[in-house]
Amino acid sequence: MIAYIAPLWIFGVGCLVASVVGKAVKLGGVEIPAITTTRAQLVVALVGVAAIVLGTVLFQHEGSSSTAGSSAAVPSGASSASGASAPPPAPTRDPPRTPTTAPSTTTPPPSTEPATPPATEPPASTAPAAVHVRWQGTLTLDDGSTSGSPITGWSLDSVPPQRAPMGDLGLACQLSCEPGQIVGTTVVSWNGATPPKREQCVTLLNTHLGQRTADVTAGSIVCFGTDGGRVGFFTAGGGAGGGRQTLAVTVWERP
């Protein structure tokens, strides 16, 4: 690059001298003819200035490149200016790579299993609780006209039943006792073909309130209630004669 800088400078100086002197100039083997007009002198002077500037720019560029080359870093293993050997640079480890898992974009197929219906509780039973029989047996009502020992009534809340002047069931007696007529705390005749259940007797007694007498013949069925709130029924037997009447009695427990 230096080989081009010196001729540029010489050419530029020659142009400036020729433009000023106005005569032919020969510098460094470059001959510039004489310039006679002012316009030509100005043009030659501008060319000379341009040549000098271009040579200067090239010279500065060459100096920059040389300085940059001399200041390059000392390679690994070379000695420094003080004679100490520079330690090799520690190797740089790459940071560990964290594996990344791409989010799954697979949509699970819709379930084909039939939907399970919600569990439902079984409906509460509306059937009445079973009520057990408290006492069952045969009672005899007797006006005492023949036996001399009247048994006109029975209390049916105790087990076994106890004799009572009137009781829950008894003979209808005024001036004389009537074996075909039964009195009680509450009595209502049952007209069904089969013996009644407790619920049926309860319904019958609740629809015929205050009824205290019932006429009976052999086979008659009558629902009754006791002074203690119990319910039962009896079936009238045949007349035993002599002012006597037999009854097949069933008494249920209270619910």
mmCIF file of C-alpha atoms in Angstrom:
data_model
loop_
_atom_site.group_PDB
_atom_site.id
_atom_site.type_symbol
_atom_site.label_atom_id
_atom_site.label_comp_id
_atom_site.label_asym_id
_atom_site.label_seq_id
_atom_site.Cartn_x
_atom_site.Cartn_y
_atom_site.Cartn_z
ATOM 1 C CA MET A 1 0.000 0.000 0.000
ATOM 2 C CA ILE A 2 2.994 2.399 0.718
ATOM 3 C CA ALA A 3 4.059 2.077 -2.953
ATOM 4 C CA TYR A 4 0.872 3.954 -3.968
ATOM 5 C CA ILE A 5 0.966 6.609 -1.244
ATOM 6 C CA ALA A 6 4.312 8.302 -2.156
ATOM 7 C CA PRO A 7 3.490 8.786 -5.880
ATOM 8 C CA LEU A 8 0.128 10.287 -4.906
ATOM 9 C CA TRP A 9 1.770 12.774 -2.624
ATOM 10 C CA ILE A 10 4.469 13.649 -5.262
ATOM 11 C CA PHE A 11 1.804 14.007 -7.948
ATOM 12 C CA GLY A 12 -0.300 16.196 -5.710
ATOM 13 C CA VAL A 13 2.575 18.474 -4.767
ATOM 14 C CA GLY A 14 3.588 18.730 -8.426
ATOM 15 C CA CYS A 15 0.067 19.768 -9.400
ATOM 16 C CA LEU A 16 -0.010 22.450 -6.735
ATOM 17 C CA VAL A 17 3.398 23.814 -7.754
ATOM 18 C CA ALA A 18 2.464 23.812 -11.456
ATOM 19 C CA SER A 19 -0.797 25.652 -10.752
ATOM 20 C CA VAL A 20 1.070 28.318 -8.780
ATOM 21 C CA VAL A 21 4.194 28.759 -10.938
ATOM 22 C CA GLY A 22 2.415 28.473 -14.268
ATOM 23 C CA LYS A 23 5.372 26.670 -15.837
ATOM 24 C CA ALA A 24 6.160 23.051 -16.592
ATOM 25 C CA VAL A 25 7.130 21.127 -13.462
ATOM 26 C CA LYS A 26 8.938 17.776 -13.210
ATOM 27 C CA LEU A 27 8.925 15.969 -9.820
ATOM 28 C CA GLY A 28 9.928 12.325 -9.215
ATOM 29 C CA GLY A 29 9.697 11.451 -12.871
ATOM 30 C CA VAL A 30 6.267 13.117 -13.218
ATOM 31 C CA GLU A 31 6.254 16.002 -15.641
ATOM 32 C CA ILE A 32 3.383 18.492 -15.575
ATOM 33 C CA PRO A 33 3.225 20.836 -18.566
ATOM 34 C CA ALA A 34 2.956 24.561 -18.177
ATOM 35 C CA ILE A 35 -0.501 25.879 -17.313
ATOM 36 C CA THR A 36 -1.386 29.175 -18.915
ATOM 37 C CA THR A 37 -5.042 29.765 -18.017
ATOM 38 C CA THR A 38 -6.495 30.530 -14.615
ATOM 39 C CA ARG A 39 -9.224 27.921 -14.963
ATOM 40 C CA ALA A 40 -6.679 25.224 -15.792
ATOM 41 C CA GLN A 41 -4.578 26.296 -12.807
ATOM 42 C CA LEU A 42 -7.627 25.907 -10.515
ATOM 43 C CA VAL A 43 -8.449 22.465 -11.876
ATOM 44 C CA VAL A 44 -4.827 21.278 -11.524
ATOM 45 C CA ALA A 45 -4.650 22.666 -7.983
ATOM 46 C CA LEU A 46 -7.864 20.738 -7.065
ATOM 47 C CA VAL A 47 -6.435 17.552 -8.569
ATOM 48 C CA GLY A 48 -3.227 18.036 -6.556
ATOM 49 C CA VAL A 49 -5.186 18.548 -3.330
ATOM 50 C CA ALA A 50 -7.286 15.460 -4.046
ATOM 51 C CA ALA A 51 -4.128 13.387 -4.665
ATOM 52 C CA ILE A 52 -2.533 14.588 -1.392
ATOM 53 C CA VAL A 53 -5.766 13.884 0.580
ATOM 54 C CA LEU A 54 -6.128 10.433 -0.954
ATOM 55 C CA GLY A 55 -2.486 9.609 -0.140
ATOM 56 C CA THR A 56 -3.005 10.798 3.465
ATOM 57 C CA VAL A 57 -6.164 8.653 3.888
ATOM 58 C CA LEU A 58 -4.364 5.605 2.561
ATOM 59 C CA PHE A 59 -1.428 6.259 4.887
ATOM 60 C CA GLN A 60 -3.746 6.498 7.947
ATOM 61 C CA HIS A 61 -5.582 3.347 6.914
ATOM 62 C CA GLU A 62 -2.271 1.486 6.575
ATOM 63 C CA GLY A 63 -1.156 2.661 10.035
ATOM 64 C CA SER A 64 -4.470 1.494 11.628
ATOM 65 C CA SER A 65 -4.094 -1.979 10.147
ATOM 66 C CA SER A 66 -0.501 -2.295 11.442
ATOM 67 C CA THR A 67 -1.469 -1.222 14.969
ATOM 68 C CA ALA A 68 -4.392 -3.673 15.063
ATOM 69 C CA GLY A 69 -2.115 -6.529 13.959
ATOM 70 C CA SER A 70 0.480 -5.797 16.640
ATOM 71 C CA SER A 71 -2.084 -5.701 19.466
ATOM 72 C CA ALA A 72 -3.486 -9.194 18.821
ATOM 73 C CA ALA A 73 -3.937 -11.385 21.927
ATOM 74 C CA VAL A 74 -1.080 -13.707 22.866
ATOM 75 C CA PRO A 75 -2.089 -17.274 22.048
ATOM 76 C CA SER A 76 -2.323 -19.970 24.700
ATOM 77 C CA GLY A 77 1.140 -21.207 25.815
ATOM 78 C CA ALA A 78 3.059 -17.996 24.725
ATOM 79 C CA SER A 79 5.187 -15.973 27.194
ATOM 80 C CA SER A 80 4.031 -12.513 28.342
ATOM 81 C CA ALA A 81 6.297 -9.390 28.244
ATOM 82 C CA SER A 82 7.450 -10.041 31.842
ATOM 83 C CA GLY A 83 8.498 -13.578 30.946
ATOM 84 C CA ALA A 84 5.736 -15.286 33.001
ATOM 85 C CA SER A 85 3.764 -17.919 31.266
ATOM 86 C CA ALA A 86 0.057 -17.038 31.168
ATOM 87 C CA PRO A 87 -2.131 -19.852 32.447
ATOM 88 C CA PRO A 88 -4.406 -21.357 29.885
ATOM 89 C CA PRO A 89 -7.984 -20.137 30.202
ATOM 90 C CA ALA A 90 -10.282 -22.472 32.088
ATOM 91 C CA PRO A 91 -12.629 -24.354 29.817
ATOM 92 C CA THR A 92 -16.144 -23.008 29.859
ATOM 93 C CA ARG A 93 -18.798 -25.612 30.438
ATOM 94 C CA ASP A 94 -22.078 -25.316 28.747
ATOM 95 C CA PRO A 95 -24.984 -25.024 31.214
ATOM 96 C CA PRO A 96 -26.887 -28.274 31.619
ATOM 97 C CA ARG A 97 -29.780 -28.543 29.291
ATOM 98 C CA THR A 98 -33.139 -28.966 30.895
ATOM 99 C CA PRO A 99 -35.191 -31.445 28.954
ATOM 100 C CA THR A 100 -38.437 -29.951 27.908
ATOM 101 C CA THR A 101 -41.471 -32.050 27.382
ATOM 102 C CA ALA A 102 -43.900 -30.751 24.883
ATOM 103 C CA PRO A 103 -47.410 -30.621 26.305
ATOM 104 C CA SER A 104 -49.567 -33.410 25.118
ATOM 105 C CA THR A 105 -52.161 -32.285 22.645
ATOM 106 C CA THR A 106 -53.860 -35.645 22.345
ATOM 107 C CA THR A 107 -57.508 -35.447 23.334
ATOM 108 C CA PRO A 108 -58.726 -38.610 25.118
ATOM 109 C CA PRO A 109 -61.564 -40.321 23.311
ATOM 110 C CA PRO A 110 -65.001 -39.810 24.814
ATOM 111 C CA SER A 111 -66.074 -42.472 27.258
ATOM 112 C CA THR A 112 -68.416 -45.037 25.815
ATOM 113 C CA GLU A 113 -69.427 -46.495 29.174
ATOM 114 C CA PRO A 114 -73.091 -45.952 30.056
ATOM 115 C CA ALA A 115 -73.690 -43.301 32.669
ATOM 116 C CA THR A 116 -74.316 -44.746 36.105
ATOM 117 C CA PRO A 117 -77.679 -43.583 37.434
ATOM 118 C CA PRO A 118 -77.484 -41.845 40.805
ATOM 119 C CA ALA A 119 -78.096 -44.056 43.744
ATOM 120 C CA THR A 120 -81.555 -43.621 45.156
ATOM 121 C CA GLU A 121 -82.667 -44.561 48.593
ATOM 122 C CA PRO A 122 -85.427 -47.147 48.750
ATOM 123 C CA PRO A 123 -88.781 -45.572 49.558
ATOM 124 C CA ALA A 124 -89.725 -45.705 53.168
ATOM 125 C CA SER A 125 -92.138 -48.450 53.932
ATOM 126 C CA THR A 126 -95.663 -47.159 54.512
ATOM 127 C CA ALA A 127 -96.937 -50.482 55.813
ATOM 128 C CA PRO A 128 -97.917 -50.323 59.490
ATOM 129 C CA ALA A 129 -95.689 -52.100 61.934
ATOM 130 C CA ALA A 130 -96.850 -55.555 62.903
ATOM 131 C CA VAL A 131 -98.627 -55.617 66.266
ATOM 132 C CA HIS A 132 -98.532 -58.850 68.215
ATOM 133 C CA VAL A 133 -101.431 -60.520 69.995
ATOM 134 C CA ARG A 134 -101.401 -59.749 73.706
ATOM 135 C CA TRP A 135 -103.918 -62.392 74.813
ATOM 136 C CA GLN A 136 -106.210 -64.900 73.149
ATOM 137 C CA GLY A 137 -108.723 -67.239 74.802
ATOM 138 C CA THR A 138 -112.353 -67.964 75.737
ATOM 139 C CA LEU A 139 -114.301 -66.026 78.342
ATOM 140 C CA THR A 140 -117.660 -66.910 79.876
ATOM 141 C CA LEU A 141 -120.174 -64.304 80.942
ATOM 142 C CA ASP A 142 -122.643 -65.563 83.594
ATOM 143 C CA ASP A 143 -125.529 -63.786 85.272
ATOM 144 C CA GLY A 144 -125.340 -66.256 88.182
ATOM 145 C CA SER A 145 -128.958 -67.335 87.953
ATOM 146 C CA THR A 146 -127.951 -70.979 87.758
ATOM 147 C CA SER A 147 -124.417 -71.149 89.102
ATOM 148 C CA GLY A 148 -125.017 -68.695 91.879
ATOM 149 C CA SER A 149 -121.650 -67.020 91.051
ATOM 150 C CA PRO A 150 -122.248 -64.123 88.650
ATOM 151 C CA ILE A 151 -119.461 -63.135 86.200
ATOM 152 C CA THR A 152 -120.992 -60.210 84.417
ATOM 153 C CA GLY A 153 -117.800 -58.564 83.071
ATOM 154 C CA TRP A 154 -114.073 -58.888 82.313
ATOM 155 C CA SER A 155 -111.205 -56.367 82.286
ATOM 156 C CA LEU A 156 -109.039 -57.153 79.235
ATOM 157 C CA ASP A 157 -105.933 -54.959 79.812
ATOM 158 C CA SER A 158 -104.384 -57.480 82.209
ATOM 159 C CA VAL A 159 -103.000 -60.876 81.253
ATOM 160 C CA PRO A 160 -104.917 -63.026 81.921
ATOM 161 C CA PRO A 161 -108.122 -60.960 81.976
ATOM 162 C CA GLN A 162 -109.610 -60.184 85.415
ATOM 163 C CA ARG A 163 -113.232 -60.268 86.534
ATOM 164 C CA ALA A 164 -114.881 -56.864 86.823
ATOM 165 C CA PRO A 165 -118.458 -55.752 87.595
ATOM 166 C CA MET A 166 -118.720 -54.083 84.228
ATOM 167 C CA GLY A 167 -115.251 -54.379 82.607
ATOM 168 C CA ASP A 168 -114.313 -53.918 78.963
ATOM 169 C CA LEU A 169 -116.810 -56.642 77.965
ATOM 170 C CA GLY A 170 -119.825 -57.793 79.937
ATOM 171 C CA LEU A 171 -123.506 -58.759 79.961
ATOM 172 C CA ALA A 172 -126.119 -56.043 79.617
ATOM 173 C CA CYS A 173 -127.919 -56.228 82.941
ATOM 174 C CA GLN A 174 -130.685 -54.002 84.266
ATOM 175 C CA LEU A 175 -133.424 -55.814 86.166
ATOM 176 C CA SER A 176 -132.060 -58.966 84.523
ATOM 177 C CA CYS A 177 -129.067 -59.800 82.345
ATOM 178 C CA GLU A 178 -129.380 -60.402 78.612
ATOM 179 C CA PRO A 179 -126.916 -63.034 77.294
ATOM 180 C CA GLY A 180 -127.604 -61.917 73.688
ATOM 181 C CA GLN A 181 -126.524 -58.344 74.348
ATOM 182 C CA ILE A 182 -122.899 -57.351 75.083
ATOM 183 C CA VAL A 183 -121.828 -54.041 76.583
ATOM 184 C CA GLY A 184 -118.331 -52.591 76.771
ATOM 185 C CA THR A 185 -116.065 -49.572 76.809
ATOM 186 C CA THR A 186 -116.641 -49.327 73.033
ATOM 187 C CA VAL A 187 -118.036 -52.133 70.858
ATOM 188 C CA VAL A 188 -118.977 -52.209 67.139
ATOM 189 C CA SER A 189 -120.218 -55.226 65.158
ATOM 190 C CA TRP A 190 -117.987 -56.462 62.298
ATOM 191 C CA ASN A 191 -119.849 -57.562 59.177
ATOM 192 C CA GLY A 192 -116.928 -59.025 57.241
ATOM 193 C CA ALA A 193 -116.842 -62.664 56.134
ATOM 194 C CA THR A 194 -113.470 -63.247 57.830
ATOM 195 C CA PRO A 195 -112.121 -62.110 61.201
ATOM 196 C CA PRO A 196 -110.818 -58.509 61.078
ATOM 197 C CA LYS A 197 -107.216 -57.320 61.366
ATOM 198 C CA ARG A 198 -106.240 -54.823 64.020
ATOM 199 C CA GLU A 199 -106.182 -51.909 61.545
ATOM 200 C CA GLN A 200 -109.677 -52.782 60.392
ATOM 201 C CA CYS A 201 -110.988 -52.774 63.936
ATOM 202 C CA VAL A 202 -109.286 -49.449 64.640
ATOM 203 C CA THR A 203 -110.954 -47.906 61.583
ATOM 204 C CA LEU A 204 -114.323 -49.342 62.534
ATOM 205 C CA LEU A 205 -114.159 -48.100 66.114
ATOM 206 C CA ASN A 206 -113.030 -44.614 65.014
ATOM 207 C CA THR A 207 -116.004 -44.294 62.628
ATOM 208 C CA HIS A 208 -118.578 -45.431 65.221
ATOM 209 C CA LEU A 209 -117.645 -43.478 68.306
ATOM 210 C CA GLY A 210 -119.505 -43.848 71.585
ATOM 211 C CA GLN A 211 -121.179 -47.141 70.738
ATOM 212 C CA ARG A 212 -121.335 -49.236 73.952
ATOM 213 C CA THR A 213 -123.705 -52.156 73.154
ATOM 214 C CA ALA A 214 -123.889 -54.845 70.471
ATOM 215 C CA ASP A 215 -126.499 -57.559 69.926
ATOM 216 C CA VAL A 216 -124.920 -60.940 69.202
ATOM 217 C CA THR A 217 -125.883 -64.410 68.085
ATOM 218 C CA ALA A 218 -123.765 -67.503 67.614
ATOM 219 C CA GLY A 219 -120.919 -66.587 65.191
ATOM 220 C CA SER A 220 -121.289 -62.805 65.527
ATOM 221 C CA ILE A 221 -117.979 -60.898 65.378
ATOM 222 C CA VAL A 222 -117.519 -57.633 67.286
ATOM 223 C CA CYS A 223 -114.558 -55.233 67.514
ATOM 224 C CA PHE A 224 -113.944 -53.625 70.916
ATOM 225 C CA GLY A 225 -111.629 -51.245 72.698
ATOM 226 C CA THR A 226 -110.326 -51.483 76.259
ATOM 227 C CA ASP A 227 -110.052 -48.879 78.975
ATOM 228 C CA GLY A 228 -106.224 -48.985 78.513
ATOM 229 C CA GLY A 229 -106.425 -48.109 74.805
ATOM 230 C CA ARG A 230 -105.971 -51.616 73.403
ATOM 231 C CA VAL A 231 -108.019 -53.088 70.543
ATOM 232 C CA GLY A 232 -109.450 -56.572 70.028
ATOM 233 C CA PHE A 233 -112.358 -58.582 68.697
ATOM 234 C CA PHE A 234 -114.486 -61.504 69.850
ATOM 235 C CA THR A 235 -116.632 -64.158 68.207
ATOM 236 C CA ALA A 236 -119.817 -65.039 70.088
ATOM 237 C CA GLY A 237 -120.417 -68.698 70.858
ATOM 238 C CA GLY A 238 -123.713 -70.495 71.170
ATOM 239 C CA GLY A 239 -125.881 -69.767 74.175
ATOM 240 C CA ALA A 240 -124.760 -71.932 77.079
ATOM 241 C CA GLY A 241 -128.140 -71.605 78.734
ATOM 242 C CA GLY A 242 -128.868 -70.534 82.270
ATOM 243 C CA GLY A 243 -127.918 -66.884 81.579
ATOM 244 C CA ARG A 244 -124.486 -67.680 80.250
ATOM 245 C CA GLN A 245 -122.614 -66.487 77.081
ATOM 246 C CA THR A 246 -119.193 -67.621 75.777
ATOM 247 C CA LEU A 247 -116.816 -65.357 73.809
ATOM 248 C CA ALA A 248 -113.645 -66.318 71.833
ATOM 249 C CA VAL A 249 -111.542 -63.210 72.485
ATOM 250 C CA THR A 250 -108.352 -61.773 70.876
ATOM 251 C CA VAL A 251 -106.598 -58.720 72.330
ATOM 252 C CA TRP A 252 -103.695 -57.005 70.483
ATOM 253 C CA GLU A 253 -100.787 -55.129 71.985
ATOM 254 C CA ARG A 254 -100.600 -51.356 71.640
ATOM 255 C CA PRO A 255 -98.400 -50.280 68.686
#
